[in-house]
Short mmCIF file of C-alpha atoms in Angstrom, two decimals:
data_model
loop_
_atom_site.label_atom_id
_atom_site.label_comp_id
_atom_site.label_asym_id
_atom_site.label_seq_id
_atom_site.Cartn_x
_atom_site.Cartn_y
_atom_site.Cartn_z
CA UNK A 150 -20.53 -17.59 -21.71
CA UNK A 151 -20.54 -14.05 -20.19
CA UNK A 152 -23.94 -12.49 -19.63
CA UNK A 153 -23.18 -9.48 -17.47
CA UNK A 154 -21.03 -6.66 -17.17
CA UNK A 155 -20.11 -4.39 -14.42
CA UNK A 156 -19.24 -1.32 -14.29
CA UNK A 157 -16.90 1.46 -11.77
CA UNK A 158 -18.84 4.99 -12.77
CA UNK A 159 -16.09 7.55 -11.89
CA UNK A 160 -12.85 6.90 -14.88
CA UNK A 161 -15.08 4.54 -16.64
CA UNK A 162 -18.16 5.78 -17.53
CA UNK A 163 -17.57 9.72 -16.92
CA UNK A 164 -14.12 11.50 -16.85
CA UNK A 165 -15.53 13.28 -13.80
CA UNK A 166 -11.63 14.17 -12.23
CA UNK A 167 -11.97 17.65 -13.45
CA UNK A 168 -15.26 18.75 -11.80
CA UNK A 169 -14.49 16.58 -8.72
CA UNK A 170 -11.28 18.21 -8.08
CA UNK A 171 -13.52 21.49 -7.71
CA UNK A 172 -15.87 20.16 -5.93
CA UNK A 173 -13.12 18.92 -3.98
CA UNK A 174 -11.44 22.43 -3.37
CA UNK A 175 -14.64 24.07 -2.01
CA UNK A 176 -15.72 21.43 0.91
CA UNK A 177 -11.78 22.06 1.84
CA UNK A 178 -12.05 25.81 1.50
CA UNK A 179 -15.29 25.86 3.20
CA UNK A 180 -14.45 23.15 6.20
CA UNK A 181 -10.77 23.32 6.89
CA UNK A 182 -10.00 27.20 5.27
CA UNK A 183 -7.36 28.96 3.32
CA UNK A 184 -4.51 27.10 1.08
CA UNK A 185 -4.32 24.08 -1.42
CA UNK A 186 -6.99 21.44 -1.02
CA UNK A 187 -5.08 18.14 -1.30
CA UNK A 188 -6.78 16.60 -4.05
CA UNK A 189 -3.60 14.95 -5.64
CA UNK A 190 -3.88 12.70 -2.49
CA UNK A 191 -7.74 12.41 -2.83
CA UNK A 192 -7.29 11.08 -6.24
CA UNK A 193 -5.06 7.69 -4.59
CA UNK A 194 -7.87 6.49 -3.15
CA UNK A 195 -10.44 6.93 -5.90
CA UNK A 196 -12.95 3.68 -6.27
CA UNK A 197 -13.39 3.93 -2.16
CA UNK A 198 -16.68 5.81 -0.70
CA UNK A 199 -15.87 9.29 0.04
CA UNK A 200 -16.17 8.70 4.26
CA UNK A 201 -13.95 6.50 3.90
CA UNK A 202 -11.50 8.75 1.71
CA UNK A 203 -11.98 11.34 4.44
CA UNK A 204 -10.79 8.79 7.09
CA UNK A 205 -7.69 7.76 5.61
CA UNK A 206 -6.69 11.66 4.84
CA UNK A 207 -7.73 12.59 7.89
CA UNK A 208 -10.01 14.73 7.17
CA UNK A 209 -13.27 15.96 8.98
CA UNK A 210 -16.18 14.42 7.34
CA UNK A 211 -17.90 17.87 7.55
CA UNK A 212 -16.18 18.14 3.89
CA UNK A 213 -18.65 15.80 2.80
CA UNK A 214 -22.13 18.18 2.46
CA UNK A 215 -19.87 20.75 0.60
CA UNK A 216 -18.50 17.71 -1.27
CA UNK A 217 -21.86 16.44 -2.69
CA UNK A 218 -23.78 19.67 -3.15
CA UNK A 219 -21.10 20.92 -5.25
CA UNK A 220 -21.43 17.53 -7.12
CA UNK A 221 -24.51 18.06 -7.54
CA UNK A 222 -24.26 21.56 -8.94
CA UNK A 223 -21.74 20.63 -11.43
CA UNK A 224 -22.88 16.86 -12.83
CA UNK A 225 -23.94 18.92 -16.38
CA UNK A 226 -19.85 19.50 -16.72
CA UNK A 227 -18.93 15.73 -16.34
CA UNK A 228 -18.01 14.41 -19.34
CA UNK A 229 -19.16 10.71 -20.58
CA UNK A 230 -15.93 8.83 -21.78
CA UNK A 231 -15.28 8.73 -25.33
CA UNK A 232 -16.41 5.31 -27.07
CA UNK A 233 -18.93 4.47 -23.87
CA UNK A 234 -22.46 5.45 -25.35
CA UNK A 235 -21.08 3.17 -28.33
CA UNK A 236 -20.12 0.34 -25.86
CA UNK A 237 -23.44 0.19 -24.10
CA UNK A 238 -25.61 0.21 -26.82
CA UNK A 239 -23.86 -2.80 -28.66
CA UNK A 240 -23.53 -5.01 -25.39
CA UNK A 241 -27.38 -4.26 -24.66
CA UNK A 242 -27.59 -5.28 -28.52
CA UNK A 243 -25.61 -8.17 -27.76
CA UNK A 244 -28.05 -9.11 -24.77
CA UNK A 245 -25.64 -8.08 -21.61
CA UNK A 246 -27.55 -6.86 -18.45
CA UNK A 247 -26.12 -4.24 -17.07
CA UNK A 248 -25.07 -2.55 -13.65
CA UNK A 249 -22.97 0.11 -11.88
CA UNK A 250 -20.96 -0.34 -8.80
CA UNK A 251 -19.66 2.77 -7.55
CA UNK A 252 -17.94 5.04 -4.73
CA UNK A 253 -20.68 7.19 -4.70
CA UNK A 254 -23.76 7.18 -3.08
CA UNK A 255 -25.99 5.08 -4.72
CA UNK A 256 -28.82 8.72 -4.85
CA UNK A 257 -25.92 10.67 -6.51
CA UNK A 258 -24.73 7.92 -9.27
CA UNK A 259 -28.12 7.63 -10.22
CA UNK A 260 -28.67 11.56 -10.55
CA UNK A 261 -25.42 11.33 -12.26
CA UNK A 262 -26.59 8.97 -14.74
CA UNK A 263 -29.98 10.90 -15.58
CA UNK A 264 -28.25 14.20 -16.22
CA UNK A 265 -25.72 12.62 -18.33
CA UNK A 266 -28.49 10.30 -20.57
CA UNK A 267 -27.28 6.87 -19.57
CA UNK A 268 -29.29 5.65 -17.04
CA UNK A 269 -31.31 4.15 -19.66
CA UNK A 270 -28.80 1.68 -20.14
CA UNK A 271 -28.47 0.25 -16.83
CA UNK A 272 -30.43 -2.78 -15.18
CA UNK A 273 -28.86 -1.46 -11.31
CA UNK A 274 -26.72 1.04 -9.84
CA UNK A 275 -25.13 0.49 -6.60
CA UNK A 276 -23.59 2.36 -4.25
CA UNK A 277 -21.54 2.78 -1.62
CA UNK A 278 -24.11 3.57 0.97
CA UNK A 279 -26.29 0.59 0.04
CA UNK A 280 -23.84 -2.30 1.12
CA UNK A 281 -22.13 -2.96 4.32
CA UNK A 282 -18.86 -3.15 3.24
CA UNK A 283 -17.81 -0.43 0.20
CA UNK A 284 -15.02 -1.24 -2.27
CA UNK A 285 -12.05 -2.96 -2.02
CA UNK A 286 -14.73 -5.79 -0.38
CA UNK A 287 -16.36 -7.44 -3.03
CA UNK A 288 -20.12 -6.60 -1.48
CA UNK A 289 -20.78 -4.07 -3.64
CA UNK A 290 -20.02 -6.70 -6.81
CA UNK A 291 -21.89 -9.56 -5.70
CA UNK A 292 -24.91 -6.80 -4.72
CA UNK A 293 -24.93 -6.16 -8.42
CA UNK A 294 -24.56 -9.39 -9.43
CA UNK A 295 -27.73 -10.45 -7.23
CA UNK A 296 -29.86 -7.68 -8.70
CA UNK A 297 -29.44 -9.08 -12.04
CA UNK A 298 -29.74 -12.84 -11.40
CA UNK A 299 -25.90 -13.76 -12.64
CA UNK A 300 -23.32 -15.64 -11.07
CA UNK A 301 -19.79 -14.23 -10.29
CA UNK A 302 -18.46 -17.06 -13.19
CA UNK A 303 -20.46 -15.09 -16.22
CA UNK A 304 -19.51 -11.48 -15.26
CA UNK A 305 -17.11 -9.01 -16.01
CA UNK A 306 -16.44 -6.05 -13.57
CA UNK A 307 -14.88 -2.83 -15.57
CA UNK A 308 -12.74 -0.41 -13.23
CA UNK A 309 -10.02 1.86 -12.93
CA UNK A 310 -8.75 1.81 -9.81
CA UNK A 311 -7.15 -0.94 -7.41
CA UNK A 312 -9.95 -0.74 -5.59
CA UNK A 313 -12.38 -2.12 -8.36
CA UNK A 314 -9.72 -4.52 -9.25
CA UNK A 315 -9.58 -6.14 -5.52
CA UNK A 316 -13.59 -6.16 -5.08
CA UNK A 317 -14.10 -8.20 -8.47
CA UNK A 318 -11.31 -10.73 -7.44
CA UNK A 319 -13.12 -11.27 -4.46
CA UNK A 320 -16.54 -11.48 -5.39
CA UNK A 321 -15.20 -13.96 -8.22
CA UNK A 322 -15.93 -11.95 -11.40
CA UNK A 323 -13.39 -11.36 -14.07
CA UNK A 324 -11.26 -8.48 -13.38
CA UNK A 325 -10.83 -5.72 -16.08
CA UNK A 326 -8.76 -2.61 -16.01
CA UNK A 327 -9.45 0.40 -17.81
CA UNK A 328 -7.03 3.10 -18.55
CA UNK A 329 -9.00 5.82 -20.60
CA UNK A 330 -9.60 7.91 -17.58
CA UNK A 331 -6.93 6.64 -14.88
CA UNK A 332 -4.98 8.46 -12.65
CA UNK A 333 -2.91 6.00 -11.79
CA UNK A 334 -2.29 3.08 -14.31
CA UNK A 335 1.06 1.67 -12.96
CA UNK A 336 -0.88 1.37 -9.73
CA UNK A 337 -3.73 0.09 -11.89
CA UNK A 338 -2.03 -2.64 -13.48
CA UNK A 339 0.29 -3.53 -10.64
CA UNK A 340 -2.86 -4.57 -8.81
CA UNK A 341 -3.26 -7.79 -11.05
CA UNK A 342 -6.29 -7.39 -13.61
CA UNK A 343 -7.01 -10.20 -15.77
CA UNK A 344 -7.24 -8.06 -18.71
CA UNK A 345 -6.26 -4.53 -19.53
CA UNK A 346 -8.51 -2.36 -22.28
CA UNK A 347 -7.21 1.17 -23.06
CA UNK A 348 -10.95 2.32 -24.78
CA UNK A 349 -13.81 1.10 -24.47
CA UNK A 350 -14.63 -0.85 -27.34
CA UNK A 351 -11.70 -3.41 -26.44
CA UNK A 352 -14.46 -4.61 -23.90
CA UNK A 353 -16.38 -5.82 -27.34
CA UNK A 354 -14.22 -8.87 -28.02
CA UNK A 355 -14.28 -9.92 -24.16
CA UNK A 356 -18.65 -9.50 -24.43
CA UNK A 357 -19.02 -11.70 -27.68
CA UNK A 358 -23.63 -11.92 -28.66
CA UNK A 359 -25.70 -14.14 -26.01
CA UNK A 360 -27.04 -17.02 -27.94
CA UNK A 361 -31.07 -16.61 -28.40
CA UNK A 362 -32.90 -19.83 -28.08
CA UNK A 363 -34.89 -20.28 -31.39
CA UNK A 364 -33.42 -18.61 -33.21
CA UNK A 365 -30.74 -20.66 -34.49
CA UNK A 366 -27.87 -20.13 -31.83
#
């Protein structure tokens, strides 16, 4: 019986690619100068914490104050997915706890969440900066998992990137792909999921009520 579900933020939760990409192009204008910020390239390693990101593109990590105040600036403009505010509310009806594991900085998902109204909704948010080892490791899972007193067996992790997929295999959670918001679903799906949902109330039949003691479960 599943009691907990996990969620990515970024291509789950929010379609955020649009406001990241411009946050994206000003840290690039403003760090490295004139000409096309790469943000095609950014997007190939979404799910991973944005140092990290930086590292692999080899990029100065200067980009990153730029990065997050223009975040910041724009988090009003992020869209929540279609279908989500629908799927919370019946798996908190259904008795689910709750939790976010994301790239970002754990400060910044939470503002994130409070501007966009669903913080309410959440037992934990994790991020990146509060566990030793970010995404693909499966730290930042079994950090969520700790905070809400589950085991790895009764959760369900909910990403869209190979990253998310690869840190719920290894923390032992069931591994679900979603591919409202992807940017990459052939990469997505290639990375082995256990299930694929395409909105987000296919999650429902995966989440089925906790029984209630007493009350004739």
């Amino acid at each position: 019986m599943r009691d907990a579900v996990v969620f990515d933020l970024d291509g789950v939760l929010v379609d955020s690619h649009e406001t990241m990409g411009k946050a994206f192009a000003v840290a690039y204008a403003e760090v490295i100068g004139a000409g096309p910020a790469p943000f095609a390239e950014y997007q190939q390693y979404q799910g991973l914490y944005f140092p990290e990101i930086m590292r692999r593109m080899g990029l100065p990590l200067e980009m990153e104050e730029p990065f997050v105040r223009e975040s910041y600036r724009l988090a009003d403009q992020v869209p929540v997915a279609d279908g989500v505010v629908d799927l919370l509310g019946a798996l908190r009806e259904r008795g689910f706890r709750l939790a976010v594991a994301t790239g970002k900085a754990g400060s910044r998902a939470r503002s994130l969440l409070t501007t966009l109204g669903l913080i309410e909704y959440f037992d934990q948010v994790v991020g990146s900066d509060e566990v030793v080892n970010p995404k693909p490791a499966p730290d930042i899972v079994l950090r969520a998992l700790s905070l809400l007193g589950t085991k790895p067996e009764t959760a369900v992790m909910v990403g869209d990137a190979r990253a998310d997929m690869l840190s719920a295999r290894g923390a032992g959670v069931t591994a679900v792909a979603a591919t409202w918001a992807t940017v990459d679903e052939a990469d997505l799906i290639a990375s082995g999921p256990d299930f694929v949902i395409r909105s987000p109330e296919d999650l429902l039949p995966l989440c089925p009520q906790i029984p209630v003691r007493g009350r004739g479960w």
